[in-house]
Short mmCIF file of C-alpha atoms and ligand atoms in Angstrom, two decimals:
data_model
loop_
_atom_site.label_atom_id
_atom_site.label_comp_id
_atom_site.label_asym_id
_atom_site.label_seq_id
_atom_site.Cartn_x
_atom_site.Cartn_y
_atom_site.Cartn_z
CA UNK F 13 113.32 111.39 111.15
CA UNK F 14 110.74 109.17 109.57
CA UNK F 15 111.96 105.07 109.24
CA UNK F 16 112.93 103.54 106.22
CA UNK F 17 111.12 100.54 104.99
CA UNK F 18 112.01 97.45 105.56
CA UNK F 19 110.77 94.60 103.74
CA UNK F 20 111.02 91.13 103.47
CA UNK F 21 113.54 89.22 100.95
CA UNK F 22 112.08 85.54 99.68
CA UNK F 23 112.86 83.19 102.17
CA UNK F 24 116.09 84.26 103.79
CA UNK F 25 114.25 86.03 106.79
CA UNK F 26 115.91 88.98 106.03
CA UNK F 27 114.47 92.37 106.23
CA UNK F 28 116.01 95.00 103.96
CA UNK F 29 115.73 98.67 103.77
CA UNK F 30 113.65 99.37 100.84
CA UNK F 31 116.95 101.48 99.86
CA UNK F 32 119.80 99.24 99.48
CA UNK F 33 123.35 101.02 98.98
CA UNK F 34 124.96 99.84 96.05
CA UNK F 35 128.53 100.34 96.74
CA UNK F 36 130.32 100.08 93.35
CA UNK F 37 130.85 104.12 93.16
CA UNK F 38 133.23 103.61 96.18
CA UNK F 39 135.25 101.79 93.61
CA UNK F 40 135.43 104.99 91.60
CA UNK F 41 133.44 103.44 89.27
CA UNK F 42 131.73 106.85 88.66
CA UNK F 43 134.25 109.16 89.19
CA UNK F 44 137.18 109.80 92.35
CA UNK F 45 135.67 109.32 95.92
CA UNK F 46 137.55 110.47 98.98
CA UNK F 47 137.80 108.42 101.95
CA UNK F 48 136.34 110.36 103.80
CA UNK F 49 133.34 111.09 101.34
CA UNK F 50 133.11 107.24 101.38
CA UNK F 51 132.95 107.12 105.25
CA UNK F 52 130.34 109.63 105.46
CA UNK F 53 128.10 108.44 102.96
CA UNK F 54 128.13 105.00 104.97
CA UNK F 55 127.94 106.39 108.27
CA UNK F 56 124.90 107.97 107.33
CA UNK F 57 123.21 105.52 105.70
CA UNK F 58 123.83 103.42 108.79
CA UNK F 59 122.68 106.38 110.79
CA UNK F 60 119.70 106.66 108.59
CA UNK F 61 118.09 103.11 108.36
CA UNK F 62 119.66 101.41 105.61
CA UNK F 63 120.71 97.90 106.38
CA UNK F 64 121.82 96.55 103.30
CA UNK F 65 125.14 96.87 101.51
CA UNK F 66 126.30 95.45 97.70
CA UNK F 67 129.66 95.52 96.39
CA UNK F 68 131.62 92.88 94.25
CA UNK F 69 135.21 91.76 93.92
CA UNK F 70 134.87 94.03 90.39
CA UNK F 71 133.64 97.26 90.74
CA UNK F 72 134.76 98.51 88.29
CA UNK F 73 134.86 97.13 84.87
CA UNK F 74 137.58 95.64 82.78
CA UNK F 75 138.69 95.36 78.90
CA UNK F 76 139.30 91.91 79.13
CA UNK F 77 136.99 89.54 77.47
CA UNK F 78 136.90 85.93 77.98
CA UNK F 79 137.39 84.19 74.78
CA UNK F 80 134.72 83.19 72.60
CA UNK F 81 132.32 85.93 73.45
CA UNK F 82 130.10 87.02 71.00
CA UNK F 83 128.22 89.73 72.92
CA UNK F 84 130.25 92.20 74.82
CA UNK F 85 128.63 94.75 77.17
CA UNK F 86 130.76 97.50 79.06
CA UNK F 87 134.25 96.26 79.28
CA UNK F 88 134.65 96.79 75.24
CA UNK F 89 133.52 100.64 75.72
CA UNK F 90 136.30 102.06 78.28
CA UNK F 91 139.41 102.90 77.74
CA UNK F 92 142.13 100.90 79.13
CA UNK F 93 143.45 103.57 81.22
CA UNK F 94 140.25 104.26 82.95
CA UNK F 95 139.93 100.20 83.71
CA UNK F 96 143.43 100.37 84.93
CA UNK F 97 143.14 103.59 86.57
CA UNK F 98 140.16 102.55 88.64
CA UNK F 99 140.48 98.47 88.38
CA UNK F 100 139.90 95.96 90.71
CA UNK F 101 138.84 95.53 93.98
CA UNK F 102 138.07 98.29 95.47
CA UNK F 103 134.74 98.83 96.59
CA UNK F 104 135.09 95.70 98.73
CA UNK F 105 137.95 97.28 100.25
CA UNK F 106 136.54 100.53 100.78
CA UNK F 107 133.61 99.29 102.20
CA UNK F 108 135.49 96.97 104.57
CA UNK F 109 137.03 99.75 105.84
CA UNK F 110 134.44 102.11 106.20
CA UNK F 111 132.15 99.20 107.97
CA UNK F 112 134.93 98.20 110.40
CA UNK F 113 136.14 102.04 111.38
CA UNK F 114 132.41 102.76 111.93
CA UNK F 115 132.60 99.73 114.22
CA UNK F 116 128.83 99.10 113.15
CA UNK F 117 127.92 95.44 115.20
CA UNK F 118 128.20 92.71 112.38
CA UNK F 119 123.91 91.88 113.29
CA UNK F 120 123.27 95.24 112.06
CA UNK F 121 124.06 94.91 108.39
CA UNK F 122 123.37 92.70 105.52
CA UNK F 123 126.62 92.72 102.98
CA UNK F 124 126.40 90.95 99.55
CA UNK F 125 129.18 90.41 97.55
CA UNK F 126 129.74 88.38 94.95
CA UNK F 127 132.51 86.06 93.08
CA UNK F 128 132.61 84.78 89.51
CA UNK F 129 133.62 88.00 87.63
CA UNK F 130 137.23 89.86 88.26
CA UNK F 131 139.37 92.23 86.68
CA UNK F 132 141.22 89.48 84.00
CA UNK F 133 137.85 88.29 82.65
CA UNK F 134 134.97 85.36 83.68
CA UNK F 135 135.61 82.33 85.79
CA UNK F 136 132.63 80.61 87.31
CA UNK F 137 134.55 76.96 88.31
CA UNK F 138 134.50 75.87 91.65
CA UNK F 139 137.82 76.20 92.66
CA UNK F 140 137.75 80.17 91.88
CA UNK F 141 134.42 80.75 93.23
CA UNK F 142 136.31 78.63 96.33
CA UNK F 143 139.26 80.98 96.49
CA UNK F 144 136.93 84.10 96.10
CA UNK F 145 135.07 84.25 99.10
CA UNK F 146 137.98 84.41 101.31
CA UNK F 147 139.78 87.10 98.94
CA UNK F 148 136.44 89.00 99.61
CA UNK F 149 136.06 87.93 103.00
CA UNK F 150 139.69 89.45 103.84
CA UNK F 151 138.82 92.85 102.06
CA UNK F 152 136.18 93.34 103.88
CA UNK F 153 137.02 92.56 107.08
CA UNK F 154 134.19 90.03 107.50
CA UNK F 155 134.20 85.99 108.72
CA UNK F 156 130.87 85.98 106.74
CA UNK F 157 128.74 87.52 103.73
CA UNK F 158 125.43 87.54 103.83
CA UNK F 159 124.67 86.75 100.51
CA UNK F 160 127.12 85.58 98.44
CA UNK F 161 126.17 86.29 94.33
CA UNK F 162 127.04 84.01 91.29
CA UNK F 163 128.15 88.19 89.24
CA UNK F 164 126.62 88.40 85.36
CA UNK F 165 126.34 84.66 84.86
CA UNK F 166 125.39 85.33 80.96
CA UNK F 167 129.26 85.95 80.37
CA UNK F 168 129.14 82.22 81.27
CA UNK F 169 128.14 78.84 80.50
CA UNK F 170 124.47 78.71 82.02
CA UNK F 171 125.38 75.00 82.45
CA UNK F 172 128.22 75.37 84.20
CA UNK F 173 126.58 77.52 86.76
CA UNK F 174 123.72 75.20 87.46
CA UNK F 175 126.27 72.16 87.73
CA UNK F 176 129.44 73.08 89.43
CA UNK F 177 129.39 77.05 90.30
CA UNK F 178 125.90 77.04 92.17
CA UNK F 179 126.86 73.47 93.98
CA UNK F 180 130.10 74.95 94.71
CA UNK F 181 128.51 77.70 96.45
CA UNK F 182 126.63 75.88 98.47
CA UNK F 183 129.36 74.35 100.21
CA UNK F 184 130.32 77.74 100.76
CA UNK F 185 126.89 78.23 102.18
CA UNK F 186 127.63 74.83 104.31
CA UNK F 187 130.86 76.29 105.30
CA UNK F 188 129.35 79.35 107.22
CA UNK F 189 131.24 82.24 104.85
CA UNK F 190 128.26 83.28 103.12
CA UNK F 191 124.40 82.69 104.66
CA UNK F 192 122.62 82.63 101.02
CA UNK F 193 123.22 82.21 97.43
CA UNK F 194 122.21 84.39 94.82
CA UNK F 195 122.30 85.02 90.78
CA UNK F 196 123.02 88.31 88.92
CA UNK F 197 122.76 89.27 85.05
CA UNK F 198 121.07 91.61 82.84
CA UNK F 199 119.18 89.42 80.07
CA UNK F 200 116.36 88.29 82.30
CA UNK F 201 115.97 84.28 80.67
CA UNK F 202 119.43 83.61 82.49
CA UNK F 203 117.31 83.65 85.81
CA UNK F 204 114.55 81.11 84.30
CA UNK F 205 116.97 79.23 82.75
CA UNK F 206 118.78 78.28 86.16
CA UNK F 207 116.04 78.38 88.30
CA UNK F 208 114.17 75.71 86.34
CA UNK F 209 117.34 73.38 86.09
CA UNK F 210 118.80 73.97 90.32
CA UNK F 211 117.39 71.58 93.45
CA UNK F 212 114.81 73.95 94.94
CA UNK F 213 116.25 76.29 97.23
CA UNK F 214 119.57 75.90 96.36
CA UNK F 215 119.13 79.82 94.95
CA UNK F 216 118.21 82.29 97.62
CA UNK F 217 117.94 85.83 95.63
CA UNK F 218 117.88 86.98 92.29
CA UNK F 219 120.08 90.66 91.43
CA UNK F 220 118.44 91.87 88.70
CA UNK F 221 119.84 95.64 87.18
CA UNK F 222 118.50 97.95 84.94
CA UNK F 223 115.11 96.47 84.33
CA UNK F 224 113.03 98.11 86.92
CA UNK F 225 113.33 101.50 86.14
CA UNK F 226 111.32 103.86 85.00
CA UNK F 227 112.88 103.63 81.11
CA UNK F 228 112.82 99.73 80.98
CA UNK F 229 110.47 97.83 83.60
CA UNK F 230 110.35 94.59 81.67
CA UNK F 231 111.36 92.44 85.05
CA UNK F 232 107.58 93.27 85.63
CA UNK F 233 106.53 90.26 83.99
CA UNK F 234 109.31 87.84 85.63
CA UNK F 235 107.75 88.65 89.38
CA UNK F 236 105.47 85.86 89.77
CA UNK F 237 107.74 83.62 88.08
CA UNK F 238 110.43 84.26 90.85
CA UNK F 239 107.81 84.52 93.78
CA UNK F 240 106.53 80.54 92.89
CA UNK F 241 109.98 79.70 92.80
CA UNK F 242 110.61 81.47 96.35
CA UNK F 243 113.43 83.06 95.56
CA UNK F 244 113.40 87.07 97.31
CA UNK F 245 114.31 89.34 94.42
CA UNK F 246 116.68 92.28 94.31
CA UNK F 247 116.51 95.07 91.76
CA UNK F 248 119.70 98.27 91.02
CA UNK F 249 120.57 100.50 89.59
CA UNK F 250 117.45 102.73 89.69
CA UNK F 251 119.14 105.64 87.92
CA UNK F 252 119.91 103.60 84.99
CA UNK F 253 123.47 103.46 86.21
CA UNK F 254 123.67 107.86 85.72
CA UNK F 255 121.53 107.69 82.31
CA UNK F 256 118.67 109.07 84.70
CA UNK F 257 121.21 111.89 86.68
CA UNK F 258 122.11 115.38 85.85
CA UNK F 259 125.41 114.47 85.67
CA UNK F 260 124.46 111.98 82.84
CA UNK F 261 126.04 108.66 81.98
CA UNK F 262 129.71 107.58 82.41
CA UNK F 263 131.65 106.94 79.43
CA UNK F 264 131.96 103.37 79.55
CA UNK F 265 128.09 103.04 79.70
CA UNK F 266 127.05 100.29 77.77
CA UNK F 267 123.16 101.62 76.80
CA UNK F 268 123.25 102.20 72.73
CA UNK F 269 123.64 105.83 71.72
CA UNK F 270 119.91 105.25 70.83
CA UNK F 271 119.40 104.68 74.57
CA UNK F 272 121.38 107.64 75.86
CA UNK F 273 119.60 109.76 73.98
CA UNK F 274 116.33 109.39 76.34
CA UNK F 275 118.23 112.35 78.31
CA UNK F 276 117.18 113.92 75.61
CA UNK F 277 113.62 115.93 74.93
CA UNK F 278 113.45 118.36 71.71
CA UNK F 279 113.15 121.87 71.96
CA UNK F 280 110.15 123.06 69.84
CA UNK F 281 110.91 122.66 66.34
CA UNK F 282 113.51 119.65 67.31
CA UNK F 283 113.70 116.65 64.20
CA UNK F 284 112.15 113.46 65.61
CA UNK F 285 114.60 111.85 68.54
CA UNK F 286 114.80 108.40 66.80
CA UNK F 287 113.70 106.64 63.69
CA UNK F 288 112.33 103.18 64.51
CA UNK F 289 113.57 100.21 62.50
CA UNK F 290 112.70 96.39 62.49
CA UNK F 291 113.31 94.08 65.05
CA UNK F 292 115.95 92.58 65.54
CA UNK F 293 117.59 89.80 68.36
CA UNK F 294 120.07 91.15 70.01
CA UNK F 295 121.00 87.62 72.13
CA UNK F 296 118.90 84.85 72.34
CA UNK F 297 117.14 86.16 75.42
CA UNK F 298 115.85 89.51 74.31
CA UNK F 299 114.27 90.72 71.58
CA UNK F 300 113.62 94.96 71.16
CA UNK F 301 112.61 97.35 68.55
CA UNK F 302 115.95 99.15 67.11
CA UNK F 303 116.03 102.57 66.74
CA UNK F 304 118.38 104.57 64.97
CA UNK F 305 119.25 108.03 66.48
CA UNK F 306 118.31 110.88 64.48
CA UNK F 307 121.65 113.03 64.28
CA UNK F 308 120.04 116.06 63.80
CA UNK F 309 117.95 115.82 66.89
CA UNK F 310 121.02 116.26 69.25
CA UNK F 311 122.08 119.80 69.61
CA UNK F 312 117.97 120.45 69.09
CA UNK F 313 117.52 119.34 72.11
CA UNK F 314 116.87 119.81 76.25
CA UNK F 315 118.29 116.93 78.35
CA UNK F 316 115.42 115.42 79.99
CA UNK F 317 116.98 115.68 83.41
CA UNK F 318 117.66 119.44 82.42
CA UNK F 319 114.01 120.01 81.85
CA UNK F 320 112.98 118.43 84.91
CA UNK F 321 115.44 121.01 86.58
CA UNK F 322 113.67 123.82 84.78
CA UNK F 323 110.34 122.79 86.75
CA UNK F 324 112.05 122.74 89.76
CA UNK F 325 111.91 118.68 89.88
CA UNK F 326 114.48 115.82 89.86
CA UNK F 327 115.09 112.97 87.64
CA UNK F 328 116.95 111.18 90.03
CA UNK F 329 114.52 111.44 92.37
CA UNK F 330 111.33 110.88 90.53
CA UNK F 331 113.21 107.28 88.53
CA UNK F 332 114.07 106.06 92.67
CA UNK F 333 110.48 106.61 93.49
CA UNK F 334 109.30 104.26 90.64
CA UNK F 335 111.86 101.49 91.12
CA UNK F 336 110.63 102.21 94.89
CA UNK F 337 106.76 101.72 94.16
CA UNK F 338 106.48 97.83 93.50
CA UNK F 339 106.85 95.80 96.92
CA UNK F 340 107.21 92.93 95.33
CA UNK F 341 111.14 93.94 94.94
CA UNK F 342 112.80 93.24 98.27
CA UNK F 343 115.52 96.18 98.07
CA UNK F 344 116.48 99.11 95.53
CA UNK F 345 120.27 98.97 94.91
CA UNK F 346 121.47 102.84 94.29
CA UNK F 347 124.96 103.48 93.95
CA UNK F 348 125.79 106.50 96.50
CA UNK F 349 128.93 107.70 96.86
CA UNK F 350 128.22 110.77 98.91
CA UNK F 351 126.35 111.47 102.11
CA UNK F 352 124.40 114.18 100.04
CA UNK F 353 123.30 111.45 97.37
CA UNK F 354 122.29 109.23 100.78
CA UNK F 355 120.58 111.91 101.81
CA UNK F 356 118.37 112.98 98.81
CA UNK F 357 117.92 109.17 98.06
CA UNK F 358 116.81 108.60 102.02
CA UNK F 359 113.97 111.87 101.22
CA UNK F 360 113.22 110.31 98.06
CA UNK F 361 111.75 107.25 100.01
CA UNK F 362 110.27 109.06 102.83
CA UNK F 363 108.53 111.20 100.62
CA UNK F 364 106.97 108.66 98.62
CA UNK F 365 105.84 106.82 101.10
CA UNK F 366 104.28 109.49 103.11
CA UNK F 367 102.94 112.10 99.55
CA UNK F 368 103.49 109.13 97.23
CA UNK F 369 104.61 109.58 93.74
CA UNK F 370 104.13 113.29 91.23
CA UNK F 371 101.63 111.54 89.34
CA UNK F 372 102.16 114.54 86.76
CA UNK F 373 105.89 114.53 86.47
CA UNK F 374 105.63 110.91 86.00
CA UNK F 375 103.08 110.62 83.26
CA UNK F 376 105.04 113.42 81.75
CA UNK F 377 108.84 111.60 81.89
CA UNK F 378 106.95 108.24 81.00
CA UNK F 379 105.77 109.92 77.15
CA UNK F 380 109.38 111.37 76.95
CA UNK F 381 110.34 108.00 77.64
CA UNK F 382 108.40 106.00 75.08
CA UNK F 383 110.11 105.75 72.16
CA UNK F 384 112.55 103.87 74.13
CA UNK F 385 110.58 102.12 76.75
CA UNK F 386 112.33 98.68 77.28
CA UNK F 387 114.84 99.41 75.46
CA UNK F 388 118.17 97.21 76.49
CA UNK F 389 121.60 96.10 75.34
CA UNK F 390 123.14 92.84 75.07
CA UNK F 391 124.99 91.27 77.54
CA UNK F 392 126.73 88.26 77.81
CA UNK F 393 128.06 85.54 75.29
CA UNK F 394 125.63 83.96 72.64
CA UNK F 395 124.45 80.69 74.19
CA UNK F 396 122.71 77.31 72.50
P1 LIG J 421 122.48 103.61 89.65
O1 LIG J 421 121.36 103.59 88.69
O2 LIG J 421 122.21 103.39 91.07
O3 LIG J 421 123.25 104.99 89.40
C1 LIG J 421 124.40 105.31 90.13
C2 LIG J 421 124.84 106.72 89.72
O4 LIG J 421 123.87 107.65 90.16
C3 LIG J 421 126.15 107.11 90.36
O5 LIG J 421 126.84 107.99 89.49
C4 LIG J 421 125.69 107.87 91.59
O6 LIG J 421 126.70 108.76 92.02
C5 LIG J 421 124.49 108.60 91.05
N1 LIG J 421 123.49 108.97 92.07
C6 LIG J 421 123.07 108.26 93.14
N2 LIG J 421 122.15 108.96 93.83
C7 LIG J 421 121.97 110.12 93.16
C8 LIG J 421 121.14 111.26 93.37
N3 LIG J 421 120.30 111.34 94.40
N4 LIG J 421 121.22 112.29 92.48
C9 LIG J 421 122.06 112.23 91.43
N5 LIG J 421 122.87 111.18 91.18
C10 LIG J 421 122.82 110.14 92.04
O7 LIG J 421 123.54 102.53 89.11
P2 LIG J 421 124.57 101.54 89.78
O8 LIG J 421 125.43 102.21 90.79
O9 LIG J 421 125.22 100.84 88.67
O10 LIG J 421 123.65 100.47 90.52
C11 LIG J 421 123.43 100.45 91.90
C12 LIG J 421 124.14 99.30 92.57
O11 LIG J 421 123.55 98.08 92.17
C13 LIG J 421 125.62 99.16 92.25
O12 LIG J 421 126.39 100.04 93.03
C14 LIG J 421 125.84 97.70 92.55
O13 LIG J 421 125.97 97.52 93.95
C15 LIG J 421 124.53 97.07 92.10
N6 LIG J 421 124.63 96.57 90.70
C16 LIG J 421 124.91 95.26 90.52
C17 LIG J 421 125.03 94.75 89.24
C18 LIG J 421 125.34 93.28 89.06
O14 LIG J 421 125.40 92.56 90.02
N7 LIG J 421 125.55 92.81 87.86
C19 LIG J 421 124.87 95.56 88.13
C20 LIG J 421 124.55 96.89 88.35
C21 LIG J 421 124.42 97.38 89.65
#
């Protein structure tokens, strides 16, 4: 079988499979998972070169909102029996078990997890992030993490993160239960914003989702930004967390119906997908081109990943292969919850790096794509 890349993440000396497996569909975040599909997919992953592992103490996502937020992303779209149905903190537990029944030697992985965001809403203050570690530390069977992440810091104060959470994490660091610090978050000025005001090198790694994909590569631009700062950078969800499956997004997906509608490509004679309106801001980080859905497009229509099917291709595979492409990104996160999504993900890489990309597939998804390239959602609460 050919290797997996490995590649090098900012300063930490680690070396990460290019694929990283992004364990929040072991919390069910996607849909039921068996044990035992959960132990195969990371037994073979193992098997199979990929070193690093990502889960959280909230997989899955919850309806409550810390007070005072102005922008709400998933939590206000599911319903609350779905959040208490699949709730909590179960992908660290999950993988904990699957890592210690595989009885995989602890030098052999790389396990991030993170602390700041749980099922009853936001808290960043020391003492949680304190208590946090060793709640994840006992789920997953571990005496360390490897990198221990500050989770969506935009649903906090920025200011609170650079003054007590990231200091508080650092005498985690001290302590020995987690070997590096990082940031996660969807608007992409939360990562300037604390870089710029943290002691150099107090932030390892940056998590950035959903905005190095083949629909929305805007962390493009951020790159050299992150590189001067020396901080390794980690990209997920690839698939645009299921927008870019043929199983298609799950309900609580956050992405505008504007957004979910890039699964969709017209038949002939289809209505325009979207009408384009002005800008507007949608938080003070990002500002997008709205676009209005055209109603009478859908049911007109061929779902992109559907089309791709028709030429014998894959969506899935094709949107891996472009988050895959830039080296600059240390590790691809992909939630897996099966050993045949590890598999077809593991082919995905091998192939590209040994045929590289279908430079005609690609050009052709990128013009479905346009109308919404970089198109995002907010995140977060409105900051000054
Ligand atoms: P993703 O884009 O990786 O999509 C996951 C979905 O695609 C799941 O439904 C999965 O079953 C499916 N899938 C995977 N491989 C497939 C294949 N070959 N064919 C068809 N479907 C396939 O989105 P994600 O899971 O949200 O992101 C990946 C990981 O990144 C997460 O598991 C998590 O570890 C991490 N992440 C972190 C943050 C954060 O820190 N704020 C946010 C998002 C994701």
């Amino acid at each position: 079988m050919a290797t997996l890349e490995r590649r090098e993440l900012g300063n930490t000396g680690f070396k990460l499979s290019c694929v990283g497996f992004g364990a929040s569909p072991l919390g069910k975040v996607f849909g039921d998972v068996s044990h035992e599909d959960a132990l195969a997919a990371v037994r073979l992953a193992l098997q199979s070169g990929i070193n690093f592992f990502d889960t959280s103490p909230l997989a899955s996502l919850s309806p409550s909102l810390k007070k005072g937020a102005a922008f709400i992303s998933y939590p206000c779209r599911i319903s609350p029996f779905f959040a208490r149905f699949y709730g909590g903190t179960l992908s660290e537990t999950v993988l904990g078990n699957c890592l210690s029944e595989l009885k995989v030697p602890r030098e052999e992985f790389i396990v991030s997890t993170k602390c700041g965001r749980y099922k009853d809403g936001f808290d960043f203050s020391a003492q949680r992030v304190t208590r946090s570690i060793d709640e994840s530390l006992a789920r997953l069977k571990l005496d360390y993490v490897d990198i221990l992440h500050c989770h969506d810091i935009e649903f906090g104060s920025l200011d609170q993160i650079v003054n007590e959470t990231i200091p508080a994490l650092q005498k985690i660091k001290e302590s020995g239960k987690a070997r590096f610090i990082g940031i996660t978050g969807l608007p992409l000025g939360i990562f300037t914003y604390v870089l710029d005001r943290v002691p150099p090198g107090s932030v390892d790694v940056v998590l950035s989702y959903c905005h190095y994909g083949i629909n929305d590569s805007t962390l493009v631009d951020l790159l050299p930004y992150l590189k001067s700062k020396g901080v390794g950078v980690i990209t997920a969800s690839p698939l645009a967390m299921g927008l870019l499956t043929d199983v298609g997004p799950p309900e609580w997906h956050p992405a505008p119906s504007e957004l979910k509608a890039l699964r969709f490509i017209p038949k002939p004679g289809s209505p325009p997908l979207l009408v384009m309106h002005t800008s507007r801001s949608a938080d003070r980080f990002i500002q997008h081109p709205y676009y209005k859905l055209n109603p009478s497009f859908i049911g007109t229509s061929l779902s992109l990943a559907a089309h791709c099917k028709e030429k014998g291709k894959n969506i899935s595979k094709i949107a891996l292969q472009y988050s895959l492409m830039n080296k600059e990104i240390a590790t691809v996160l992909v939630g897996m919850n099966s050993s045949k999504q590890v598999e077809e993900n593991l082919a995905a890489a091998v192939e590209l790096s040994s045929l590289g990309i279908d430079e005609d597939l690609l050009h052709e998804v990128e013009a479905v794509l346009q109308p919404v390239k970089n198109l995002t959602w907010p995140s977060g609460i409105q900051q000054k």
